[in-house]
Amino acid sequence: MEVSTPRAAAVTDAPSRTHIGALGVVTTIFFMWGFMTCMNDILIPHLKNVFHLGYAEGALVQFSFFSAYFLMSLPAGKLVARIGYKRGLPFGLATAGTGALLFYPAASLPSYPFFLAALFVLATGITILQVTANPYVAVLGPPATASSRLNLTQAFNSLGTTVAPYFGGHFILGAVKHAENPLAEAHAVRLPYLGLAVMLFVLAGALAVLKLPTIPSVEGEEAKRGSFLDALAFPQLRRAALGIFLYVGAEVSIGSFLVNFFALPSIAAFTEAQAAKYVSLYWGGAMVGRFIGSAVLRKADPGRVLGGSAIVAALLVTATVLLNGPVAMGTILAVGFFNSIMFPTIFTLGIEGLGKLTSQASSILVMSIVGGAIVPVLFGWLADGIGVHHAFLLPALCYLYIVHFGFRGSRRAGVTA
């Protein structure tokens, strides 16, 4: 059968106005999962020291975290299609809270595999939130401003990623300086993650009693009957999935190894606690860029803005490989600003017009976040072989595909399913 073009379907299926109150509530969730995700950038150097790991072994933190996106996205999509978006939010928060709670016994043992298992549970909760919240925001208003709306809420996600390195640097890496033995060093993560678990459970309870709006155009019995193969019939969704994979892989690879990069004598020779504060500038740039991007994307073509941002990001990462000292620091930190609009723009271009297949399409895109598990491990393998400085060539290559997707791959057409 012939399926109408995505843009036409989006206009038909979307509600006519933006629900400001619901957006405000969901924005809080975006902040929390950004915070939890960026804490991994602090965990990697911390656990690397506690368990005497190499770069590739340390990158298993990101592998365990982001592999949950691949393994749990389809079950999460089926769950959301069955229980609805507004029930999926507190369920995801409670699952993430359980994962954060598991850090306490993991640090008490201490056990690196237990840490990785706790990260997987935490990331499963965030996977449910990703499958739920991203499309929920995209359809809470006119389709023409979906990219702008998701960029705005993602800006608060970036606020979480900006605050997290300061929090982790003070309470985890800072506490390590006063640790008297390896066991005390491992214990440094217990109280911070216990506090985060309490916050997640409280937020889940609050959302469970709030009356959030339902979106009939993407929920209900018809949505339950849609299949993932039906969603994959849309070419722009398939291309967007690869774009998410490579973008998240590049972003996470850079963020994961900035502390080690800034500690190099040829760059800044910072201590880990000092370097952690500069990681906030990388994620802070993404926050500022998303606020600006939210305004720009109300008038500009999302694909062209995406492609242009990816060109600049690729050039900045390449310059980082070729340079040393403060200039190399500046170029790699500036990448965060141009990363800003990439994920939400790729996501909204990928799901645009899928209507009843939105939850299935969202699951496929969230599954593609597994790039954050695979690309950093490849980066770590390269860093062990050629050094962390030159390993930045890998994310530079990832950005080249985003250039293609922005200018050509995101263009929509009729589809025969």
Tab-separated table of N, CA, C and O in Angstrom, residues 270-311:
chain	number	residue	atom	x	y	z
A	270	PHE	N	46.860	18.535	33.557
A	270	PHE	CA	45.949	18.722	34.681
A	270	PHE	C	45.861	17.447	35.522
A	270	PHE	O	46.076	16.336	35.033
A	271	THR	N	45.510	17.627	36.807
A	271	THR	CA	45.081	16.484	37.604
A	271	THR	C	43.669	16.102	37.145
A	271	THR	O	42.992	16.884	36.453
A	272	GLU	N	43.210	14.920	37.527
A	272	GLU	CA	41.889	14.472	37.104
A	272	GLU	C	40.786	15.376	37.649
A	272	GLU	O	39.805	15.670	36.963
A	273	ALA	N	40.932	15.828	38.896
A	273	ALA	CA	39.921	16.717	39.486
A	273	ALA	C	39.878	18.047	38.742
A	273	ALA	O	38.801	18.614	38.520
A	274	GLN	N	41.040	18.585	38.351
A	274	GLN	CA	41.072	19.832	37.580
A	274	GLN	C	40.449	19.631	36.201
A	274	GLN	O	39.661	20.460	35.735
A	275	ALA	N	40.802	18.534	35.553
A	275	ALA	CA	40.303	18.274	34.203
A	275	ALA	C	38.795	18.105	34.186
A	275	ALA	O	38.122	18.509	33.224
A	276	ALA	N	38.227	17.520	35.248
A	276	ALA	CA	36.784	17.290	35.303
A	276	ALA	C	36.004	18.592	35.190
A	276	ALA	O	34.917	18.630	34.604
A	277	LYS	N	36.551	19.673	35.726
A	277	LYS	CA	35.854	20.963	35.659
A	277	LYS	C	35.789	21.477	34.213
A	277	LYS	O	34.821	22.120	33.825
A	278	TYR	N	36.820	21.177	33.450
A	278	TYR	CA	36.820	21.624	32.056
A	278	TYR	C	35.890	20.792	31.188
A	278	TYR	O	35.424	21.267	30.152
A	279	VAL	N	35.617	19.560	31.604
A	279	VAL	CA	34.648	18.751	30.870
A	279	VAL	C	33.285	19.437	30.855
A	279	VAL	O	32.523	19.333	29.889
A	280	SER	N	32.984	20.185	31.926
A	280	SER	CA	31.715	20.923	31.986
A	280	SER	C	31.592	21.930	30.855
A	280	SER	O	30.483	22.231	30.401
A	281	LEU	N	32.708	22.472	30.391
A	281	LEU	CA	32.663	23.435	29.286
A	281	LEU	C	32.218	22.755	27.996
A	281	LEU	O	31.520	23.356	27.170
A	282	TYR	N	32.635	21.519	27.804
A	282	TYR	CA	32.222	20.749	26.622
A	282	TYR	C	30.711	20.574	26.613
A	282	TYR	O	30.032	20.856	25.605
A	283	TRP	N	30.170	20.105	27.743
A	283	TRP	CA	28.723	19.891	27.811
A	283	TRP	C	27.968	21.210	27.938
A	283	TRP	O	26.835	21.328	27.468
A	284	GLY	N	28.595	22.218	28.562
A	284	GLY	CA	27.953	23.529	28.644
A	284	GLY	C	27.783	24.166	27.277
A	284	GLY	O	26.794	24.857	27.016
A	285	GLY	N	28.747	23.931	26.387
A	285	GLY	CA	28.621	24.430	25.016
A	285	GLY	C	27.402	23.842	24.330
A	285	GLY	O	26.694	24.531	23.581
A	286	ALA	N	27.139	22.540	24.582
A	286	ALA	CA	25.950	21.910	24.006
A	286	ALA	C	24.679	22.538	24.551
A	286	ALA	O	23.702	22.720	23.812
A	287	MET	N	24.691	22.902	25.829
A	287	MET	CA	23.512	23.537	26.422
A	287	MET	C	23.242	24.888	25.767
A	287	MET	O	22.107	25.177	25.355
A	288	VAL	N	24.263	25.718	25.661
A	288	VAL	CA	24.097	27.031	25.038
A	288	VAL	C	23.651	26.882	23.594
A	288	VAL	O	22.741	27.582	23.118
A	289	GLY	N	24.267	25.939	22.868
A	289	GLY	CA	23.910	25.724	21.476
A	289	GLY	C	22.471	25.289	21.293
A	289	GLY	O	21.817	25.659	20.308
A	290	ARG	N	21.944	24.511	22.231
A	290	ARG	CA	20.565	24.053	22.100
A	290	ARG	C	19.572	25.175	22.366
A	290	ARG	O	18.521	25.227	21.733
A	291	PHE	N	19.883	26.065	23.293
A	291	PHE	CA	19.002	27.216	23.482
A	291	PHE	C	18.985	28.086	22.229
A	291	PHE	O	17.926	28.532	21.778
A	292	ILE	N	20.174	28.327	21.668
A	292	ILE	CA	20.246	29.116	20.431
A	292	ILE	C	19.582	28.355	19.283
A	292	ILE	O	18.812	28.922	18.496
A	293	GLY	N	19.873	27.053	19.194
A	293	GLY	CA	19.305	26.244	18.122
A	293	GLY	C	17.796	26.177	18.161
A	293	GLY	O	17.131	26.118	17.117
A	294	SER	N	17.225	26.189	19.367
A	294	SER	CA	15.768	26.168	19.490
A	294	SER	C	15.143	27.360	18.791
A	294	SER	O	14.088	27.241	18.152
A	295	ALA	N	15.801	28.525	18.886
A	295	ALA	CA	15.294	29.722	18.213
A	295	ALA	C	15.571	29.679	16.714
A	295	ALA	O	14.695	29.982	15.893
A	296	VAL	N	16.782	29.258	16.343
A	296	VAL	CA	17.164	29.226	14.937
A	296	VAL	C	16.278	28.266	14.146
A	296	VAL	O	15.838	28.561	13.025
A	297	LEU	N	15.980	27.104	14.729
A	297	LEU	CA	15.237	26.070	14.010
A	297	LEU	C	13.752	26.371	13.854
A	297	LEU	O	13.036	25.635	13.183
A	298	ARG	N	13.287	27.454	14.459
A	298	ARG	CA	11.911	27.881	14.201
A	298	ARG	C	11.773	28.467	12.806
A	298	ARG	O	10.675	28.518	12.256
A	299	LYS	N	12.896	28.912	12.236
A	299	LYS	CA	12.844	29.560	10.929
A	299	LYS	C	13.730	28.875	9.883
A	299	LYS	O	13.423	28.920	8.696
A	300	ALA	N	14.833	28.251	10.335
A	300	ALA	CA	15.792	27.665	9.393
A	300	ALA	C	15.459	26.212	9.104
A	300	ALA	O	14.777	25.548	9.886
A	301	ASP	N	15.947	25.719	7.961
A	301	ASP	CA	15.754	24.326	7.580
A	301	ASP	C	16.588	23.435	8.495
A	301	ASP	O	17.819	23.580	8.562
A	302	PRO	N	15.961	22.486	9.229
A	302	PRO	CA	16.708	21.662	10.185
A	302	PRO	C	17.841	20.873	9.544
A	302	PRO	O	18.927	20.755	10.125
A	303	GLY	N	17.618	20.297	8.354
A	303	GLY	CA	18.655	19.507	7.709
A	303	GLY	C	19.893	20.315	7.385
A	303	GLY	O	21.030	19.858	7.588
A	304	ARG	N	19.704	21.533	6.894
A	304	ARG	CA	20.850	22.372	6.547
A	304	ARG	C	21.614	22.821	7.792
A	304	ARG	O	22.852	22.879	7.784
A	305	VAL	N	20.880	23.159	8.849
A	305	VAL	CA	21.538	23.547	10.103
A	305	VAL	C	22.348	22.363	10.643
A	305	VAL	O	23.487	22.522	11.111
A	306	LEU	N	21.766	21.168	10.570
A	306	LEU	CA	22.453	19.968	11.030
A	306	LEU	C	23.732	19.719	10.232
A	306	LEU	O	24.812	19.480	10.802
A	307	GLY	N	23.637	19.769	8.906
A	307	GLY	CA	24.801	19.527	8.067
A	307	GLY	C	25.910	20.541	8.298
A	307	GLY	O	27.096	20.178	8.369
A	308	GLY	N	25.541	21.808	8.419
A	308	GLY	CA	26.545	22.845	8.669
A	308	GLY	C	27.240	22.661	10.007
A	308	GLY	O	28.469	22.832	10.114
A	309	SER	N	26.482	22.286	11.034
A	309	SER	CA	27.078	22.055	12.356
A	309	SER	C	28.054	20.891	12.318
A	309	SER	O	29.119	20.934	12.949
A	310	ALA	N	27.710	19.841	11.574
A	310	ALA	CA	28.578	18.669	11.499
A	310	ALA	C	29.882	18.987	10.770
A	310	ALA	O	30.946	18.458	11.123
A	311	ILE	N	29.836	19.855	9.755
A	311	ILE	CA	31.056	20.256	9.052
A	311	ILE	C	32.019	20.927	10.019
A	311	ILE	O	33.214	20.605	10.081
